[in-house]
C-alpha cells in the first residue's frame, strides 16, 4: 500500500505540482502576452500596435495623477497583426475595461497598417489577419490563471519559464518581459554594430514596403476605430496619437495611405477628441528599427504626452 501511494505521488501529484509552479512562474515573468490576459480589468488603457507596447504607464500616471488621481493606465497594445482596429480587438477592449469606470484616460494610438487589410481579400472581418491570434481567440481577458490562453495561444512549452530559471539562457541579445502594468519591457544586453544595424534596418524597410504595398485602406476598420472611440468615451477621456517613426517608413506609409492624417483629423473632429501626430513635431526621438522607439525616447514621449493630457 505504501509503495502504491509513493508511486501515485511520484507519477501524478509531483508532476501536477511542477506544472502548477510552471504556470505560476509564467504569470510572474514572461515575454509572451500571457500577463495581459491574467491582469484585472482596468480603468484606463493604452491601445494600438507594438509601436505603443513600450509606452510607459508609470511615467504617464506620475503626471496624470496630479489632476486625475483615479487614473491607472495599463498597456493593452499588442502588434499590428494581433490588434488592428476591428471587431476582435474591440471585443477584447470591452472586456478589459472595468464596467463602472467613468473617469479613465484612453490613449488610442493609430497608424496606417492598423486600418488596412490585405489587398487581395474582401474588406470583411471574416478575412482579417487577427482572427487566428491570441487577442481574437481569448474570450476571458482577466482570469488568473488563464487556462484558455495557455491551451489555445501559448506557443511555448508550459515549463518555459521554469526551464529558464533552472538553466539560464546564454549569450542573450536582450531580456524581454511584460511588466505588471502591461508595458513591453526590453533590456538590451548585447548590441549589433552600427554597420550591422544599418543593414538589418535596410532589409526591414524593404520588407515593410512590401507589406504595406500589399494592403489597402479598410473602411470597415475605420468604422471599428470609430466604434472603439464611442465605447471608450463612455468611460473617460480619449486621445488619438500617431507615434513618431523615421522618415523612410513614414514616406512609405504616406505613399500607400496618403490621406491617413486627414482621415484621423476628420474622425477626431467628429468625435470631439484630440488627435496628435508626433511626426509633425521637431524632435530627436530615436528608434531601434526605424519604427519602434528605443526605451529612452519612449520614456521622453510618455512625459510629453502626459503634459498634453494634463491640459486636455
mmCIF file of C-alpha atoms in Angstrom:
data_model
loop_
_atom_site.group_PDB
_atom_site.id
_atom_site.type_symbol
_atom_site.label_atom_id
_atom_site.label_comp_id
_atom_site.label_asym_id
_atom_site.label_seq_id
_atom_site.Cartn_x
_atom_site.Cartn_y
_atom_site.Cartn_z
ATOM 1 C CA UNK A 1 0.000 0.000 0.000
ATOM 2 C CA UNK A 2 2.801 2.360 0.945
ATOM 3 C CA UNK A 3 4.628 1.734 -2.321
ATOM 4 C CA UNK A 4 1.435 2.339 -4.297
ATOM 5 C CA UNK A 5 0.901 5.712 -2.606
ATOM 6 C CA UNK A 6 4.504 6.654 -3.262
ATOM 7 C CA UNK A 7 4.116 5.774 -6.944
ATOM 8 C CA UNK A 8 0.872 7.770 -7.085
ATOM 9 C CA UNK A 9 2.677 10.763 -5.617
ATOM 10 C CA UNK A 10 5.631 10.475 -7.957
ATOM 11 C CA UNK A 11 3.625 9.940 -11.128
ATOM 12 C CA UNK A 12 0.652 12.234 -10.531
ATOM 13 C CA UNK A 13 0.909 14.681 -7.629
ATOM 14 C CA UNK A 14 4.524 15.643 -8.223
ATOM 15 C CA UNK A 15 4.154 16.351 -11.992
ATOM 16 C CA UNK A 16 0.950 18.279 -11.295
ATOM 17 C CA UNK A 17 2.783 20.385 -8.711
ATOM 18 C CA UNK A 18 5.579 21.103 -11.188
ATOM 19 C CA UNK A 19 3.040 22.202 -13.807
ATOM 20 C CA UNK A 20 1.289 24.463 -11.288
ATOM 21 C CA UNK A 21 4.598 26.056 -10.347
ATOM 22 C CA UNK A 22 5.478 26.491 -14.031
ATOM 23 C CA UNK A 23 2.156 28.272 -14.637
ATOM 24 C CA UNK A 24 2.811 30.454 -11.574
ATOM 25 C CA UNK A 25 6.223 31.469 -12.958
ATOM 26 C CA UNK A 26 4.701 32.218 -16.356
ATOM 27 C CA UNK A 27 2.283 34.598 -14.654
ATOM 28 C CA UNK A 28 5.169 36.301 -12.857
ATOM 29 C CA UNK A 29 7.573 36.802 -15.742
ATOM 30 C CA UNK A 30 7.112 36.106 -19.415
ATOM 31 C CA UNK A 31 7.932 37.688 -22.757
ATOM 32 C CA UNK A 32 4.652 36.337 -24.071
ATOM 33 C CA UNK A 33 1.293 38.180 -23.932
ATOM 34 C CA UNK A 34 0.021 35.892 -21.158
ATOM 35 C CA UNK A 35 0.277 38.530 -18.410
ATOM 36 C CA UNK A 36 -2.016 40.832 -20.393
ATOM 37 C CA UNK A 37 -4.782 38.234 -20.099
ATOM 38 C CA UNK A 38 -4.443 37.489 -16.380
ATOM 39 C CA UNK A 39 -4.352 41.090 -15.150
ATOM 40 C CA UNK A 40 -7.570 42.577 -13.703
ATOM 41 C CA UNK A 41 -9.998 44.807 -15.578
ATOM 42 C CA UNK A 42 -8.635 48.346 -15.912
ATOM 43 C CA UNK A 43 -9.981 51.887 -15.792
ATOM 44 C CA UNK A 44 -7.507 53.355 -18.321
ATOM 45 C CA UNK A 45 -5.754 51.828 -21.336
ATOM 46 C CA UNK A 46 -3.014 52.385 -23.909
ATOM 47 C CA UNK A 47 -4.145 50.817 -27.184
ATOM 48 C CA UNK A 48 -2.581 50.040 -30.543
ATOM 49 C CA UNK A 49 0.231 48.002 -32.046
ATOM 50 C CA UNK A 50 3.774 47.117 -30.986
ATOM 51 C CA UNK A 51 4.783 50.737 -31.611
ATOM 52 C CA UNK A 52 2.794 51.620 -28.489
ATOM 53 C CA UNK A 53 3.600 48.480 -26.484
ATOM 54 C CA UNK A 54 6.648 50.124 -24.899
ATOM 55 C CA UNK A 55 4.774 53.233 -23.762
ATOM 56 C CA UNK A 56 5.348 53.702 -20.056
ATOM 57 C CA UNK A 57 2.162 53.768 -17.912
ATOM 58 C CA UNK A 58 4.195 54.534 -14.773
ATOM 59 C CA UNK A 59 5.540 57.798 -16.216
ATOM 60 C CA UNK A 60 2.125 58.818 -17.518
ATOM 61 C CA UNK A 61 0.453 58.004 -14.179
ATOM 62 C CA UNK A 62 3.002 60.067 -12.248
ATOM 63 C CA UNK A 63 1.977 63.122 -14.276
ATOM 64 C CA UNK A 64 -1.743 62.451 -14.710
ATOM 65 C CA UNK A 65 -2.430 61.601 -11.072
ATOM 66 C CA UNK A 66 -1.863 65.239 -10.102
ATOM 67 C CA UNK A 67 -5.147 66.040 -11.844
ATOM 68 C CA UNK A 68 -6.724 62.603 -12.309
ATOM 69 C CA UNK A 69 -5.985 60.648 -9.100
ATOM 70 C CA UNK A 70 -8.140 57.666 -10.116
ATOM 71 C CA UNK A 71 -6.272 57.023 -13.362
ATOM 72 C CA UNK A 72 -4.025 53.975 -13.554
ATOM 73 C CA UNK A 73 -3.021 53.287 -17.126
ATOM 74 C CA UNK A 74 -2.493 49.771 -18.441
ATOM 75 C CA UNK A 75 -0.709 48.978 -21.698
ATOM 76 C CA UNK A 76 -3.017 46.834 -23.815
ATOM 77 C CA UNK A 77 -1.217 47.346 -27.142
ATOM 78 C CA UNK A 78 -0.108 44.203 -28.987
ATOM 79 C CA UNK A 79 1.074 44.138 -32.626
ATOM 80 C CA UNK A 80 -0.280 45.338 -35.960
ATOM 81 C CA UNK A 81 -1.306 41.736 -36.710
ATOM 82 C CA UNK A 82 -2.786 40.968 -33.259
ATOM 83 C CA UNK A 83 -4.584 44.230 -32.552
ATOM 84 C CA UNK A 84 -5.528 46.238 -35.634
ATOM 85 C CA UNK A 85 -8.828 48.022 -35.119
ATOM 86 C CA UNK A 86 -11.639 45.610 -35.815
ATOM 87 C CA UNK A 87 -14.357 43.544 -34.099
ATOM 88 C CA UNK A 88 -11.974 41.238 -32.237
ATOM 89 C CA UNK A 89 -9.847 43.984 -30.660
ATOM 90 C CA UNK A 90 -12.957 45.984 -29.762
ATOM 91 C CA UNK A 91 -14.490 42.917 -28.107
ATOM 92 C CA UNK A 92 -11.327 42.363 -26.080
ATOM 93 C CA UNK A 93 -11.140 46.033 -25.069
ATOM 94 C CA UNK A 94 -14.752 45.969 -23.862
ATOM 95 C CA UNK A 95 -13.930 43.027 -21.594
ATOM 96 C CA UNK A 96 -10.744 44.655 -20.286
ATOM 97 C CA UNK A 97 -12.329 47.948 -19.233
ATOM 98 C CA UNK A 98 -13.798 47.986 -15.735
ATOM 99 C CA UNK A 99 -17.560 48.247 -16.185
ATOM 100 C CA UNK A 100 -18.067 51.104 -13.712
ATOM 101 C CA UNK A 101 -15.097 53.161 -14.892
ATOM 102 C CA UNK A 102 -16.160 56.705 -15.753
ATOM 103 C CA UNK A 103 -13.038 58.851 -15.210
ATOM 104 C CA UNK A 104 -10.435 56.950 -17.186
ATOM 105 C CA UNK A 105 -7.880 58.036 -19.772
ATOM 106 C CA UNK A 106 -7.607 56.131 -23.052
ATOM 107 C CA UNK A 107 -4.654 56.617 -25.389
ATOM 108 C CA UNK A 108 -5.641 55.279 -28.804
ATOM 109 C CA UNK A 109 -2.532 55.056 -30.991
ATOM 110 C CA UNK A 110 -3.111 54.858 -34.720
ATOM 111 C CA UNK A 111 -1.025 54.041 -37.778
ATOM 112 C CA UNK A 112 -1.937 53.208 -41.382
ATOM 113 C CA UNK A 113 -1.414 49.431 -41.168
ATOM 114 C CA UNK A 114 -3.823 49.219 -38.223
ATOM 115 C CA UNK A 115 -6.542 50.488 -40.563
ATOM 116 C CA UNK A 116 -5.705 48.456 -43.647
ATOM 117 C CA UNK A 117 -6.419 44.935 -44.913
ATOM 118 C CA UNK A 118 -4.893 42.581 -47.462
ATOM 119 C CA UNK A 119 -5.350 43.957 -50.958
ATOM 120 C CA UNK A 120 -6.366 40.636 -52.497
ATOM 121 C CA UNK A 121 -9.107 39.879 -49.953
ATOM 122 C CA UNK A 122 -12.509 41.458 -49.269
ATOM 123 C CA UNK A 123 -12.721 44.142 -46.585
ATOM 124 C CA UNK A 124 -14.765 41.857 -44.360
ATOM 125 C CA UNK A 125 -13.996 40.760 -40.753
ATOM 126 C CA UNK A 126 -14.095 37.065 -41.665
ATOM 127 C CA UNK A 127 -10.854 37.570 -43.662
ATOM 128 C CA UNK A 128 -8.969 39.675 -41.099
ATOM 129 C CA UNK A 129 -5.398 38.763 -40.188
ATOM 130 C CA UNK A 130 -6.035 38.815 -36.422
ATOM 131 C CA UNK A 131 -8.706 36.108 -36.405
ATOM 132 C CA UNK A 132 -6.341 33.243 -35.562
ATOM 133 C CA UNK A 133 -4.286 35.157 -32.983
ATOM 134 C CA UNK A 134 -4.478 35.431 -29.206
ATOM 135 C CA UNK A 135 -6.461 38.683 -28.913
ATOM 136 C CA UNK A 136 -9.213 37.195 -31.061
ATOM 137 C CA UNK A 137 -9.087 33.697 -29.567
ATOM 138 C CA UNK A 138 -9.003 34.600 -25.869
ATOM 139 C CA UNK A 139 -12.534 35.130 -24.605
ATOM 140 C CA UNK A 140 -11.512 35.638 -20.960
ATOM 141 C CA UNK A 141 -9.064 38.515 -20.537
ATOM 142 C CA UNK A 142 -8.827 38.873 -16.744
ATOM 143 C CA UNK A 143 -8.612 35.337 -15.399
ATOM 144 C CA UNK A 144 -5.614 34.158 -13.345
ATOM 145 C CA UNK A 145 -4.577 31.553 -14.285
ATOM 146 C CA UNK A 146 -5.901 31.806 -17.803
ATOM 147 C CA UNK A 147 -6.091 28.193 -18.946
ATOM 148 C CA UNK A 148 -7.857 29.118 -22.165
ATOM 149 C CA UNK A 149 -4.891 31.223 -23.241
ATOM 150 C CA UNK A 150 -2.322 28.630 -22.147
ATOM 151 C CA UNK A 151 -4.056 25.881 -24.111
ATOM 152 C CA UNK A 152 -5.058 27.920 -27.168
ATOM 153 C CA UNK A 153 -2.424 30.618 -27.667
ATOM 154 C CA UNK A 154 0.719 29.932 -25.650
ATOM 155 C CA UNK A 155 3.284 28.911 -28.266
ATOM 156 C CA UNK A 156 5.910 27.525 -25.892
ATOM 157 C CA UNK A 157 6.276 24.564 -23.519
ATOM 158 C CA UNK A 158 4.357 25.251 -20.316
ATOM 159 C CA UNK A 159 7.664 24.837 -18.452
ATOM 160 C CA UNK A 160 9.461 27.529 -20.481
ATOM 161 C CA UNK A 161 9.904 29.980 -17.605
ATOM 162 C CA UNK A 162 10.783 27.180 -15.189
ATOM 163 C CA UNK A 163 13.406 25.921 -17.631
ATOM 164 C CA UNK A 164 14.883 29.424 -17.890
ATOM 165 C CA UNK A 165 15.049 29.617 -14.110
ATOM 166 C CA UNK A 166 16.823 26.255 -13.864
ATOM 167 C CA UNK A 167 19.035 26.766 -16.916
ATOM 168 C CA UNK A 168 19.567 30.491 -17.577
ATOM 169 C CA UNK A 169 19.994 31.160 -21.312
ATOM 170 C CA UNK A 170 23.461 32.121 -22.516
ATOM 171 C CA UNK A 171 24.552 34.851 -24.931
ATOM 172 C CA UNK A 172 21.183 36.616 -24.912
ATOM 173 C CA UNK A 173 20.883 39.735 -27.049
ATOM 174 C CA UNK A 174 18.118 41.122 -24.839
ATOM 175 C CA UNK A 175 15.834 40.409 -21.911
ATOM 176 C CA UNK A 176 12.148 40.884 -22.692
ATOM 177 C CA UNK A 177 9.134 40.726 -20.390
ATOM 178 C CA UNK A 178 5.656 42.120 -19.893
ATOM 179 C CA UNK A 179 5.543 44.246 -16.731
ATOM 180 C CA UNK A 180 2.686 44.346 -14.222
ATOM 181 C CA UNK A 181 1.294 47.460 -15.930
ATOM 182 C CA UNK A 182 1.288 45.733 -19.330
ATOM 183 C CA UNK A 183 4.375 47.521 -20.670
ATOM 184 C CA UNK A 184 6.538 45.536 -23.080
ATOM 185 C CA UNK A 185 9.942 45.954 -21.481
ATOM 186 C CA UNK A 186 13.219 45.346 -23.300
ATOM 187 C CA UNK A 187 16.696 45.431 -21.778
ATOM 188 C CA UNK A 188 19.452 45.237 -24.393
ATOM 189 C CA UNK A 189 22.326 43.023 -23.221
ATOM 190 C CA UNK A 190 24.385 42.844 -26.414
ATOM 191 C CA UNK A 191 24.015 45.154 -29.378
ATOM 192 C CA UNK A 192 24.819 44.968 -33.070
ATOM 193 C CA UNK A 193 27.499 47.154 -34.612
ATOM 194 C CA UNK A 194 26.433 50.332 -36.392
ATOM 195 C CA UNK A 195 27.071 48.690 -39.760
ATOM 196 C CA UNK A 196 25.039 45.614 -38.818
ATOM 197 C CA UNK A 197 22.117 47.794 -37.640
ATOM 198 C CA UNK A 198 22.114 49.740 -40.919
ATOM 199 C CA UNK A 199 21.971 46.541 -42.950
ATOM 200 C CA UNK A 200 19.291 44.951 -40.736
ATOM 201 C CA UNK A 201 17.135 48.079 -40.884
ATOM 202 C CA UNK A 202 17.621 48.389 -44.655
ATOM 203 C CA UNK A 203 16.295 44.851 -45.050
ATOM 204 C CA UNK A 204 13.404 45.558 -42.682
ATOM 205 C CA UNK A 205 12.377 48.601 -44.710
ATOM 206 C CA UNK A 206 12.318 46.524 -47.892
ATOM 207 C CA UNK A 207 10.035 44.066 -46.092
ATOM 208 C CA UNK A 208 7.941 46.905 -44.664
ATOM 209 C CA UNK A 209 7.433 48.417 -48.114
ATOM 210 C CA UNK A 210 6.316 45.058 -49.488
ATOM 211 C CA UNK A 211 3.930 44.578 -46.572
ATOM 212 C CA UNK A 212 2.264 47.976 -46.938
ATOM 213 C CA UNK A 213 2.222 47.647 -50.712
ATOM 214 C CA UNK A 214 0.111 44.512 -50.298
ATOM 215 C CA UNK A 215 -2.512 46.309 -48.200
ATOM 216 C CA UNK A 216 -5.453 48.604 -48.927
ATOM 217 C CA UNK A 217 -7.392 51.112 -46.865
ATOM 218 C CA UNK A 218 -10.206 49.485 -44.901
ATOM 219 C CA UNK A 219 -13.456 51.389 -44.498
ATOM 220 C CA UNK A 220 -14.609 48.742 -42.014
ATOM 221 C CA UNK A 221 -11.535 49.149 -39.808
ATOM 222 C CA UNK A 222 -12.066 52.907 -39.725
ATOM 223 C CA UNK A 223 -15.657 52.286 -38.644
ATOM 224 C CA UNK A 224 -14.467 49.926 -35.916
ATOM 225 C CA UNK A 225 -11.970 52.543 -34.730
ATOM 226 C CA UNK A 226 -14.912 54.959 -34.571
ATOM 227 C CA UNK A 227 -16.930 52.422 -32.540
ATOM 228 C CA UNK A 228 -13.956 51.848 -30.239
ATOM 229 C CA UNK A 229 -13.749 55.575 -29.520
ATOM 230 C CA UNK A 230 -17.519 55.721 -28.870
ATOM 231 C CA UNK A 231 -17.212 52.910 -26.338
ATOM 232 C CA UNK A 232 -14.201 54.423 -24.572
ATOM 233 C CA UNK A 233 -15.796 57.871 -24.323
ATOM 234 C CA UNK A 234 -18.415 56.336 -22.029
ATOM 235 C CA UNK A 235 -15.607 55.514 -19.613
ATOM 236 C CA UNK A 236 -13.471 58.665 -19.718
ATOM 237 C CA UNK A 237 -11.325 60.895 -21.913
ATOM 238 C CA UNK A 238 -9.967 59.641 -25.237
ATOM 239 C CA UNK A 239 -6.992 60.925 -27.213
ATOM 240 C CA UNK A 240 -5.721 59.642 -30.583
ATOM 241 C CA UNK A 241 -1.959 59.588 -31.113
ATOM 242 C CA UNK A 242 0.253 58.801 -34.094
ATOM 243 C CA UNK A 243 3.664 57.852 -32.718
ATOM 244 C CA UNK A 244 6.878 59.127 -34.351
ATOM 245 C CA UNK A 245 8.822 56.926 -36.750
ATOM 246 C CA UNK A 246 11.758 57.571 -39.057
ATOM 247 C CA UNK A 247 11.457 59.276 -42.442
ATOM 248 C CA UNK A 248 11.751 56.168 -44.613
ATOM 249 C CA UNK A 249 8.809 54.210 -43.131
ATOM 250 C CA UNK A 250 6.796 57.427 -42.810
ATOM 251 C CA UNK A 251 7.231 58.097 -46.539
ATOM 252 C CA UNK A 252 6.185 54.512 -47.305
ATOM 253 C CA UNK A 253 3.023 54.920 -45.229
ATOM 254 C CA UNK A 254 2.320 58.257 -46.890
ATOM 255 C CA UNK A 255 2.665 56.727 -50.359
ATOM 256 C CA UNK A 256 0.161 53.931 -49.756
ATOM 257 C CA UNK A 257 -2.209 55.797 -47.416
ATOM 258 C CA UNK A 258 -1.708 59.445 -48.332
ATOM 259 C CA UNK A 259 -4.982 60.574 -46.773
ATOM 260 C CA UNK A 260 -4.343 58.981 -43.392
ATOM 261 C CA UNK A 261 -3.822 62.135 -41.325
ATOM 262 C CA UNK A 262 -6.761 63.944 -42.909
ATOM 263 C CA UNK A 263 -8.928 60.923 -42.114
ATOM 264 C CA UNK A 264 -7.754 60.910 -38.478
ATOM 265 C CA UNK A 265 -8.274 64.660 -38.133
ATOM 266 C CA UNK A 266 -11.801 64.381 -39.549
ATOM 267 C CA UNK A 267 -12.593 61.464 -37.225
ATOM 268 C CA UNK A 268 -11.234 63.288 -34.175
ATOM 269 C CA UNK A 269 -13.351 66.332 -35.007
ATOM 270 C CA UNK A 270 -16.467 64.181 -35.397
ATOM 271 C CA UNK A 271 -15.798 62.508 -32.043
ATOM 272 C CA UNK A 272 -14.725 65.774 -30.379
ATOM 273 C CA UNK A 273 -11.420 64.345 -29.206
ATOM 274 C CA UNK A 274 -7.825 65.431 -29.714
ATOM 275 C CA UNK A 275 -5.530 63.951 -32.374
ATOM 276 C CA UNK A 276 -1.767 64.367 -32.132
ATOM 277 C CA UNK A 277 0.699 63.360 -34.827
ATOM 278 C CA UNK A 278 4.118 63.386 -33.165
ATOM 279 C CA UNK A 279 5.759 63.139 -36.584
ATOM 280 C CA UNK A 280 4.828 66.774 -37.199
ATOM 281 C CA UNK A 281 6.881 67.972 -34.222
ATOM 282 C CA UNK A 282 10.572 68.796 -34.316
ATOM 283 C CA UNK A 283 12.078 66.049 -32.209
ATOM 284 C CA UNK A 284 15.067 63.766 -31.940
ATOM 285 C CA UNK A 285 13.271 60.614 -30.898
ATOM 286 C CA UNK A 286 15.366 57.577 -31.753
ATOM 287 C CA UNK A 287 14.169 54.187 -32.959
ATOM 288 C CA UNK A 288 15.688 50.731 -32.717
ATOM 289 C CA UNK A 289 14.446 49.581 -36.131
ATOM 290 C CA UNK A 290 13.013 52.662 -37.875
ATOM 291 C CA UNK A 291 9.507 52.301 -36.359
ATOM 292 C CA UNK A 292 9.859 51.342 -32.655
ATOM 293 C CA UNK A 293 11.184 53.948 -30.231
ATOM 294 C CA UNK A 294 14.101 52.991 -28.018
ATOM 295 C CA UNK A 295 13.159 52.968 -24.282
ATOM 296 C CA UNK A 296 14.772 56.351 -23.549
ATOM 297 C CA UNK A 297 12.851 58.055 -26.354
ATOM 298 C CA UNK A 298 9.600 56.310 -25.420
ATOM 299 C CA UNK A 299 10.003 57.475 -21.824
ATOM 300 C CA UNK A 300 10.527 61.043 -23.028
ATOM 301 C CA UNK A 301 7.495 60.792 -25.295
ATOM 302 C CA UNK A 302 5.451 59.426 -22.386
ATOM 303 C CA UNK A 303 6.413 62.525 -20.407
ATOM 304 C CA UNK A 304 5.441 64.846 -23.265
ATOM 305 C CA UNK A 305 2.148 63.068 -23.777
ATOM 306 C CA UNK A 306 1.444 63.230 -20.033
ATOM 307 C CA UNK A 307 1.880 67.009 -20.113
ATOM 308 C CA UNK A 308 -0.527 67.275 -23.054
ATOM 309 C CA UNK A 309 -3.107 65.081 -21.315
ATOM 310 C CA UNK A 310 -2.938 67.042 -18.065
ATOM 311 C CA UNK A 311 -4.154 70.078 -20.009
ATOM 312 C CA UNK A 312 -6.720 68.091 -22.032
#
